[in-house]
Amino acid sequence: MDNKLFTEGQLGPITLRNRAIRSAAFENMAYGNKPSEDLYNYHTAVARGGAAMTTVAYCSVTRSGVSFDGQLYIHDEIKDDLKHLTDGIHAEGAKASIQLGHCGNMTHFYTCDCMPVGASSGFNLYSPTLHRGLKKHEIQEIVKAFGHAVDFCRECGFDCVEIHAGHGYLISQFLSPYTNRRKDEYGGSLENRMRFMKEVLDEVMAHAGDDMAVVVKTNMYDGFKSGLQVEECIKVAQEIEKHGVHALVLTAGFVSKAPFTVMGGAMPIKALAHYMNPWTFWWLRLALRFVGHLMIPTVPFKELFFLDTAKQFRKALKMPLIYVGGVMSRENAETALAEGFDFIQIGHALVKDTNFVNKMKDEHYHSTCKRSNYCVARMYTIDMKCHECVENLPKSLEKEAKKYEQMWYPDSK
């Protein structure tokens, strides 16, 4: 196998020192919607740990697109702190990227400061919340906000933006027939359902100019019968390719319908409930106790779990592609790169160990992360962290984490 991982790669106008990128896994470290010292320390550690580029997770282009208090949104008050963050990343020799998006109906009025909006009106059981369909003039306002966000991120020192068009957030809500029931030019046929995405990409590319790299994250399938399937998602990807973006991240899953399609494995229900506010979320904690695994079904985990499907997209597209999904070792990374992918993104392994990329210089190194998904359960309420990095972890949560680790890695101790 040719060793490609530690060779330079070109991503549009920027050069990356190797092919490993930290994925936009949600950190929940933007306390009060502002960058924190924890966010700075984490991303600079990832950069110091050898990643060619680290991606700051989910920054909404408007306040209405925020789904957690620990998320960023574009406003002048955070500009200096973001510049401090990118300076720190650059000082470690890595490039800085930030994921831009809008959560659509995946929020609450007390989080986004308005009634949640989406492609169509309805009720989101996942949040849960009522939401209303966007009016045409509001759609155009959000399109313009994406362009403004690119300019803002350039001023903050970012080298790249990643546009989130997957996982059931707003662009994805327009694309999927499950959430888009509009009767106007933004609904109906796939061509119409792609209209909002195309307008966003036109705006983004106009503002990106010749110095900002643009990556798009899009689904290969939604993960349930009434959502987008592979064939339609290939057509979406081909449309994205026409817009001249510099790379595509291939993912899958719909957070409000098939959440663990996104990452594989099981949700540690006890950990999820443990960190929830017992007064605010008493009803949800009760529901999780009795029907949690029905609400959040398990998806069997295996390393490189998206690779077989992603190879279909590799055959259908000429543009650079970024593989994400279960990269846990040097062997995994080189396997994906040998299949024609230009870069890889890494999430879980860099939660467990920010020095993971450097450690992969040993060809036989394998991440010590065993996919308990404790970090996922925790990140919905407090900062993202591996269970082995938490002091005084309750025995019940430690036992739960070990149970899931042994499910996917039966030889682990």
CSV table of C-alpha atoms in Angstrom, one decimal, residues 96-305:
chain,number,residue,atom,x,y,z
A,96,ALA,CA,-8.1,26.5,10.4
A,97,SER,CA,-11.6,25.6,9.1
A,98,ILE,CA,-15.1,26.4,10.4
A,99,GLN,CA,-18.4,24.7,9.6
A,100,LEU,CA,-21.2,27.0,8.6
A,101,GLY,CA,-24.8,26.1,8.7
A,102,HIS,CA,-28.3,26.7,9.9
A,103,CYS,CA,-30.1,24.1,12.1
A,104,GLY,CA,-33.6,24.8,10.7
A,105,ASN,CA,-36.2,23.1,12.9
A,106,MET,CA,-33.6,21.4,15.2
A,107,THR,CA,-33.8,24.0,18.0
A,108,HIS,CA,-36.2,25.6,20.5
A,109,PHE,CA,-37.5,29.2,20.7
A,110,TYR,CA,-35.6,29.8,23.9
A,111,THR,CA,-32.3,28.8,22.2
A,112,CYS,CA,-32.6,30.5,18.8
A,113,ASP,CA,-34.7,33.5,20.2
A,114,CYS,CA,-37.6,33.0,17.7
A,115,MET,CA,-40.0,30.3,16.6
A,116,PRO,CA,-37.9,27.6,14.9
A,117,VAL,CA,-38.1,27.6,11.1
A,118,GLY,CA,-37.6,24.9,8.4
A,119,ALA,CA,-38.4,24.1,4.8
A,120,SER,CA,-42.0,23.4,5.9
A,121,SER,CA,-44.1,23.8,8.9
A,122,GLY,CA,-44.6,20.9,11.3
A,123,PHE,CA,-43.5,19.4,14.6
A,124,ASN,CA,-40.0,18.1,15.3
A,125,LEU,CA,-40.3,15.3,17.8
A,126,TYR,CA,-36.5,15.2,18.3
A,127,SER,CA,-36.3,18.7,19.7
A,128,PRO,CA,-39.4,18.6,20.4
A,129,THR,CA,-40.9,21.8,18.9
A,130,LEU,CA,-43.4,23.3,16.5
A,131,HIS,CA,-41.7,25.0,13.6
A,132,ARG,CA,-42.9,27.0,10.7
A,133,GLY,CA,-41.9,27.0,7.0
A,134,LEU,CA,-39.7,29.8,5.8
A,135,LYS,CA,-41.1,32.6,3.6
A,136,LYS,CA,-39.4,33.3,0.3
A,137,HIS,CA,-37.9,36.6,1.5
A,138,GLU,CA,-36.6,34.8,4.6
A,139,ILE,CA,-34.9,32.2,2.4
A,140,GLN,CA,-33.1,34.9,0.6
A,141,GLU,CA,-32.0,36.5,3.8
A,142,ILE,CA,-30.4,33.2,5.0
A,143,VAL,CA,-28.8,32.8,1.6
A,144,LYS,CA,-27.2,36.3,2.0
A,145,ALA,CA,-26.2,35.4,5.5
A,146,PHE,CA,-24.1,32.5,4.2
A,147,GLY,CA,-22.2,34.9,2.0
A,148,HIS,CA,-21.7,37.4,4.9
A,149,ALA,CA,-20.5,34.5,7.0
A,150,VAL,CA,-17.7,33.6,4.5
A,151,ASP,CA,-16.4,37.2,4.6
A,152,PHE,CA,-16.6,37.2,8.4
A,153,CYS,CA,-14.6,34.0,8.7
A,154,ARG,CA,-12.0,35.3,6.4
A,155,GLU,CA,-11.6,38.3,8.6
A,156,CYS,CA,-11.2,36.0,11.6
A,157,GLY,CA,-8.3,34.2,9.9
A,158,PHE,CA,-10.0,31.0,8.7
A,159,ASP,CA,-8.5,29.3,5.7
A,160,CYS,CA,-11.6,27.2,4.8
A,161,VAL,CA,-15.3,27.0,5.4
A,162,GLU,CA,-17.3,23.8,5.4
A,163,ILE,CA,-21.0,24.3,4.4
A,164,HIS,CA,-23.2,21.8,6.3
A,165,ALA,CA,-25.7,20.4,3.8
A,166,GLY,CA,-26.4,17.1,5.6
A,167,HIS,CA,-27.7,15.4,8.7
A,168,GLY,CA,-31.2,16.9,8.6
A,169,TYR,CA,-30.2,20.6,9.2
A,170,LEU,CA,-31.7,23.3,7.1
A,171,ILE,CA,-30.1,22.7,3.7
A,172,SER,CA,-30.8,19.0,4.2
A,173,GLN,CA,-34.3,19.8,5.3
A,174,PHE,CA,-34.9,21.4,1.9
A,175,LEU,CA,-33.3,18.5,0.0
A,176,SER,CA,-35.2,15.7,1.8
A,177,PRO,CA,-38.8,14.9,0.8
A,178,TYR,CA,-39.3,13.9,4.4
A,179,THR,CA,-39.1,17.5,5.6
A,180,ASN,CA,-39.8,19.4,2.4
A,181,ARG,CA,-43.5,19.5,1.6
A,182,ARG,CA,-43.5,22.9,0.0
A,183,LYS,CA,-45.7,23.6,-3.1
A,184,ASP,CA,-43.6,26.5,-4.5
A,185,GLU,CA,-40.4,26.5,-6.5
A,186,TYR,CA,-38.4,25.3,-3.5
A,187,GLY,CA,-40.4,22.0,-3.1
A,188,GLY,CA,-41.7,19.0,-5.1
A,189,SER,CA,-39.1,17.7,-7.6
A,190,LEU,CA,-35.5,17.1,-6.6
A,191,GLU,CA,-34.5,19.9,-8.9
A,192,ASN,CA,-36.7,22.3,-6.9
A,193,ARG,CA,-35.6,20.9,-3.6
A,194,MET,CA,-32.0,21.6,-4.5
A,195,ARG,CA,-32.8,25.2,-5.3
A,196,PHE,CA,-32.0,26.6,-1.8
A,197,MET,CA,-28.7,24.6,-1.7
A,198,LYS,CA,-27.7,26.0,-5.1
A,199,GLU,CA,-28.5,29.5,-4.1
A,200,VAL,CA,-26.4,29.1,-1.0
A,201,LEU,CA,-23.5,27.7,-2.9
A,202,ASP,CA,-23.6,30.4,-5.5
A,203,GLU,CA,-23.5,33.0,-2.7
A,204,VAL,CA,-20.7,31.2,-0.8
A,205,MET,CA,-18.5,30.8,-3.9
A,206,ALA,CA,-19.0,34.4,-4.9
A,207,HIS,CA,-17.7,35.5,-1.5
A,208,ALA,CA,-14.9,32.8,-1.2
A,209,GLY,CA,-13.0,34.4,-4.1
A,210,ASP,CA,-9.6,32.9,-4.8
A,211,ASP,CA,-8.2,32.7,-1.3
A,212,MET,CA,-10.8,30.7,0.8
A,213,ALA,CA,-11.2,27.0,0.4
A,214,VAL,CA,-14.8,25.7,0.4
A,215,VAL,CA,-15.9,22.2,1.4
A,216,VAL,CA,-19.5,20.9,1.5
A,217,LYS,CA,-20.7,18.2,3.8
A,218,THR,CA,-23.6,16.2,2.2
A,219,ASN,CA,-25.5,13.0,2.8
A,220,MET,CA,-25.0,9.8,0.8
A,221,TYR,CA,-28.4,8.7,2.2
A,222,ASP,CA,-30.7,9.9,4.9
A,223,GLY,CA,-31.0,6.5,6.6
A,224,PHE,CA,-34.8,5.8,6.5
A,225,LYS,CA,-37.4,4.9,3.9
A,226,SER,CA,-39.0,8.3,3.3
A,227,GLY,CA,-35.8,10.2,3.1
A,228,LEU,CA,-33.2,10.6,0.4
A,229,GLN,CA,-31.6,7.4,-1.0
A,230,VAL,CA,-28.2,6.9,-2.6
A,231,GLU,CA,-29.4,7.5,-6.2
A,232,GLU,CA,-30.8,10.9,-5.4
A,233,CYS,CA,-27.9,11.9,-3.2
A,234,ILE,CA,-25.5,11.2,-6.1
A,235,LYS,CA,-27.5,13.7,-8.2
A,236,VAL,CA,-27.2,16.2,-5.3
A,237,ALA,CA,-23.4,15.6,-5.2
A,238,GLN,CA,-23.2,16.1,-8.9
A,239,GLU,CA,-25.0,19.4,-8.6
A,240,ILE,CA,-22.6,20.5,-5.9
A,241,GLU,CA,-19.7,19.6,-8.1
A,242,LYS,CA,-21.0,22.0,-10.8
A,243,HIS,CA,-20.6,24.9,-8.3
A,244,GLY,CA,-16.9,24.6,-8.2
A,245,VAL,CA,-16.5,23.8,-4.5
A,246,HIS,CA,-13.1,22.5,-3.6
A,247,ALA,CA,-14.1,19.2,-1.9
A,248,LEU,CA,-17.0,17.2,-0.7
A,249,VAL,CA,-17.3,15.4,2.6
A,250,LEU,CA,-19.5,12.3,2.2
A,251,THR,CA,-21.7,11.5,5.3
A,252,ALA,CA,-25.1,10.1,6.0
A,253,GLY,CA,-27.9,10.2,8.5
A,254,PHE,CA,-30.7,12.5,9.7
A,255,VAL,CA,-30.3,13.7,13.3
A,256,SER,CA,-34.0,13.9,13.9
A,257,LYS,CA,-34.8,10.5,12.4
A,258,ALA,CA,-31.7,8.3,12.1
A,259,PRO,CA,-29.2,9.9,14.4
A,260,PHE,CA,-26.7,7.0,14.8
A,261,THR,CA,-26.5,6.5,11.0
A,262,VAL,CA,-24.2,9.5,11.3
A,263,MET,CA,-21.5,7.8,13.4
A,264,GLY,CA,-22.5,4.2,14.1
A,265,GLY,CA,-22.9,2.5,17.4
A,266,ALA,CA,-25.3,3.0,20.3
A,267,MET,CA,-26.3,5.9,22.4
A,268,PRO,CA,-25.3,5.5,26.1
A,269,ILE,CA,-28.8,6.3,27.4
A,270,LYS,CA,-27.7,6.5,31.1
A,271,ALA,CA,-24.9,9.0,30.3
A,272,LEU,CA,-27.3,11.0,28.1
A,273,ALA,CA,-29.9,11.3,30.9
A,274,HIS,CA,-27.3,11.8,33.6
A,275,TYR,CA,-26.1,15.1,32.2
A,276,MET,CA,-29.5,16.6,31.5
A,277,ASN,CA,-31.0,19.2,33.8
A,278,PRO,CA,-33.4,17.1,35.9
A,279,TRP,CA,-35.8,20.1,36.3
A,280,THR,CA,-35.9,21.3,32.7
A,281,PHE,CA,-35.8,17.9,31.0
A,282,TRP,CA,-37.5,15.6,33.5
A,283,TRP,CA,-40.0,14.4,30.9
A,284,LEU,CA,-37.2,13.5,28.5
A,285,ARG,CA,-35.1,11.7,31.2
A,286,LEU,CA,-38.2,9.7,32.0
A,287,ALA,CA,-38.8,8.8,28.3
A,288,LEU,CA,-35.2,7.8,27.9
A,289,ARG,CA,-35.4,5.5,30.8
A,290,PHE,CA,-38.2,3.5,29.3
A,291,VAL,CA,-38.0,3.8,25.5
A,292,GLY,CA,-34.6,5.4,25.0
A,293,HIS,CA,-33.3,2.7,22.6
A,294,LEU,CA,-36.4,2.9,20.6
A,295,MET,CA,-36.1,6.7,20.3
A,296,ILE,CA,-32.4,6.4,19.3
A,297,PRO,CA,-31.9,3.0,17.7
A,298,THR,CA,-28.5,1.4,17.5
A,299,VAL,CA,-26.6,1.2,14.2
A,300,PRO,CA,-23.9,-1.5,14.2
A,301,PHE,CA,-20.4,0.0,14.2
A,302,LYS,CA,-17.5,-1.1,12.1
A,303,GLU,CA,-14.4,0.7,11.1
A,304,LEU,CA,-14.7,2.6,7.7
A,305,PHE,CA,-18.4,2.1,7.9
